[in-house]
XYZ file of C-alpha atoms in Angstrom:
192
model
C -6.866 15.734 10.513
C -3.282 16.542 9.856
C -3.604 19.669 7.700
C -6.680 20.704 9.648
C -4.462 21.073 12.692
C -2.192 23.204 10.765
C -4.969 25.566 9.130
C -7.233 25.824 12.227
C -4.143 26.541 14.460
C -2.963 29.278 11.978
C -6.442 30.983 11.643
C -7.571 30.732 15.268
C -4.197 32.072 16.589
C -4.107 34.862 13.846
C -7.607 35.927 14.986
C -7.053 35.808 18.596
C -3.540 37.693 18.383
C -5.214 40.632 16.718
C -5.550 43.196 19.808
C -3.442 40.868 22.047
C -0.875 42.245 24.291
C 2.031 40.785 22.218
C 0.444 42.420 19.056
C 0.348 45.755 21.174
C 3.832 45.102 21.822
C 4.645 44.745 18.274
C 2.979 48.170 17.486
C 4.827 49.636 20.342
C 8.424 48.409 19.468
C 7.915 49.203 15.813
C 7.105 52.845 16.566
C 9.518 53.176 19.235
C 12.722 51.568 17.247
C 11.392 51.723 13.574
C 13.460 48.428 12.913
C 11.163 45.966 11.429
C 13.903 43.208 10.610
C 15.108 42.532 14.150
C 11.506 42.910 15.632
C 10.033 40.368 13.261
C 13.139 37.919 14.012
C 12.686 38.319 17.633
C 9.017 37.690 17.236
C 9.687 34.658 15.236
C 12.283 33.016 17.599
C 10.330 33.942 20.850
C 7.145 32.473 19.331
C 8.914 29.188 18.192
C 10.377 28.705 21.735
C 7.166 29.566 23.519
C 4.748 27.801 21.617
C 7.152 24.798 21.177
C 6.993 24.594 25.043
C 3.184 24.819 24.785
C 2.982 22.217 22.170
C 5.183 19.759 24.135
C 3.045 20.285 27.198
C -0.199 19.658 24.883
C 1.408 16.200 23.847
C 2.364 15.322 27.341
C -1.198 16.027 28.475
C -2.626 13.563 25.963
C -0.423 10.835 27.258
C -0.994 11.665 31.074
C -4.857 12.153 31.051
C -7.541 9.585 30.010
C -9.377 10.494 26.664
C -12.694 10.946 28.323
C -11.233 13.358 30.846
C -9.127 15.211 28.333
C -12.267 15.614 26.029
C -14.053 17.374 28.975
C -10.982 19.431 30.028
C -10.363 20.429 26.215
C -13.866 21.334 25.731
C -14.376 23.561 28.789
C -10.916 25.111 28.036
C -11.738 26.108 24.401
C -15.170 27.678 25.714
C -13.092 29.326 28.427
C -10.695 30.798 25.586
C -13.802 32.074 23.681
C -14.632 34.102 26.746
C -11.089 35.210 27.513
C -10.615 36.230 23.872
C -13.385 38.913 24.319
C -11.602 40.599 27.287
C -9.187 43.349 25.707
C -5.361 42.980 26.611
C -3.168 45.854 27.776
C 0.393 46.266 27.800
C 2.771 47.192 30.610
C 5.401 49.864 29.889
C 7.919 47.566 31.809
C 7.906 44.965 28.866
C 9.223 47.384 26.544
C 12.232 49.142 28.641
C 14.131 45.851 28.252
C 15.193 47.243 24.939
C 17.835 49.725 26.498
C 19.769 46.664 27.666
C 19.576 44.111 25.069
C 18.926 45.941 21.808
C 15.914 45.804 19.504
C 16.239 41.950 18.517
C 16.921 40.906 22.214
C 14.285 43.056 23.642
C 11.785 41.851 21.309
C 12.858 38.203 21.885
C 12.761 38.656 25.701
C 9.571 40.653 25.812
C 7.669 38.469 23.630
C 8.741 35.276 25.062
C 7.642 36.710 28.598
C 4.474 38.384 27.442
C 3.465 34.995 25.806
C 3.790 33.163 29.007
C 0.381 32.442 30.108
C -1.146 34.525 27.370
C -4.337 32.918 25.546
C -2.298 32.333 22.402
C 0.253 30.267 24.271
C -2.670 28.282 26.178
C -4.631 27.819 23.014
C -1.521 26.333 21.748
C -1.431 23.716 24.430
C -5.142 22.857 24.142
C -4.859 22.597 20.409
C -1.680 20.219 20.460
C -3.785 18.205 22.890
C -6.829 18.163 20.775
C -5.237 17.459 17.339
C -2.144 15.331 19.075
C 0.003 16.791 16.428
C 2.206 19.026 18.414
C 4.710 20.054 15.320
C 1.948 21.053 13.030
C -0.072 23.035 15.715
C 3.303 24.905 16.742
C 3.992 25.682 12.936
C 0.412 26.808 12.526
C 0.357 28.805 15.885
C 3.632 30.487 14.827
C 2.301 31.493 11.495
C -0.801 32.633 13.236
C 1.453 35.055 15.343
C 3.327 36.127 12.213
C 0.169 36.967 10.225
C -0.987 39.209 12.986
C 2.199 40.647 14.251
C 4.187 41.340 11.126
C 1.776 43.861 9.660
C 1.745 45.433 13.057
C 5.244 46.055 13.061
C 5.073 47.747 9.468
C 2.174 49.810 10.462
C 3.249 50.544 13.874
C 0.482 52.626 15.702
C -0.705 54.285 12.636
C -3.713 52.098 11.881
C -4.225 50.274 15.080
C -7.194 52.243 15.835
C -8.920 51.571 12.619
C -8.892 47.735 13.145
C -12.547 46.572 14.142
C -11.304 44.786 17.344
C -14.754 43.789 18.733
C -15.513 41.891 15.594
C -12.330 40.307 15.055
C -12.331 39.128 18.735
C -15.897 38.049 18.446
C -14.975 35.887 15.455
C -12.154 34.450 17.296
C -14.349 33.588 20.450
C -16.944 32.021 18.035
C -14.173 29.580 16.511
C -13.013 28.740 20.137
C -16.521 28.170 21.310
C -17.252 26.007 18.368
C -14.125 24.004 19.110
C -15.245 23.624 22.679
C -18.792 22.431 21.776
C -17.306 20.202 19.093
C -14.955 18.746 21.497
C -17.598 18.162 24.097
C -20.060 16.432 21.576
C -17.330 14.249 20.146
C -17.740 16.000 16.664
C -14.281 15.565 14.976
C -15.297 17.279 11.639
C -13.555 20.855 11.035
C -12.320 21.111 14.713
């Protein structure tokens, strides 16, 4: 179950991140600044901090809530994540204007951290950390998933964004979240 938490969290977040507002932010920052290294480092550090907080919250929840209540909350939350994944994200222009004050790395760090607050990938990290009861592996996995989706976005900028089949990718991520929710509600531990 330990490695499962790493692999599932990596895969689910990589899929859920495609078309997410933080991936759109990566496209936008890359197209605007054309400096991939500070953008990627900003994404990495922001994600570690943001998902680290989410993983800690997920671990705390497992201690504070009874297993039966937690099972229902997590099952319903995963199903909610499946629905939310099907709703396209948009990015607000204000999130990218911070670069003029903090430079490319600082702008990426601040905007990614803030953009991830309450975002579906952050909440999914909370839920998966609670589900797997392995916050460190989940945070490593969700961070890898973010990088798998966002690093290519940095290198291709807006060039290929319109060619990615967003509906299909979001549909697959939604199916995985729904399957996790149903498996949790039915007390099926295999694969999720």
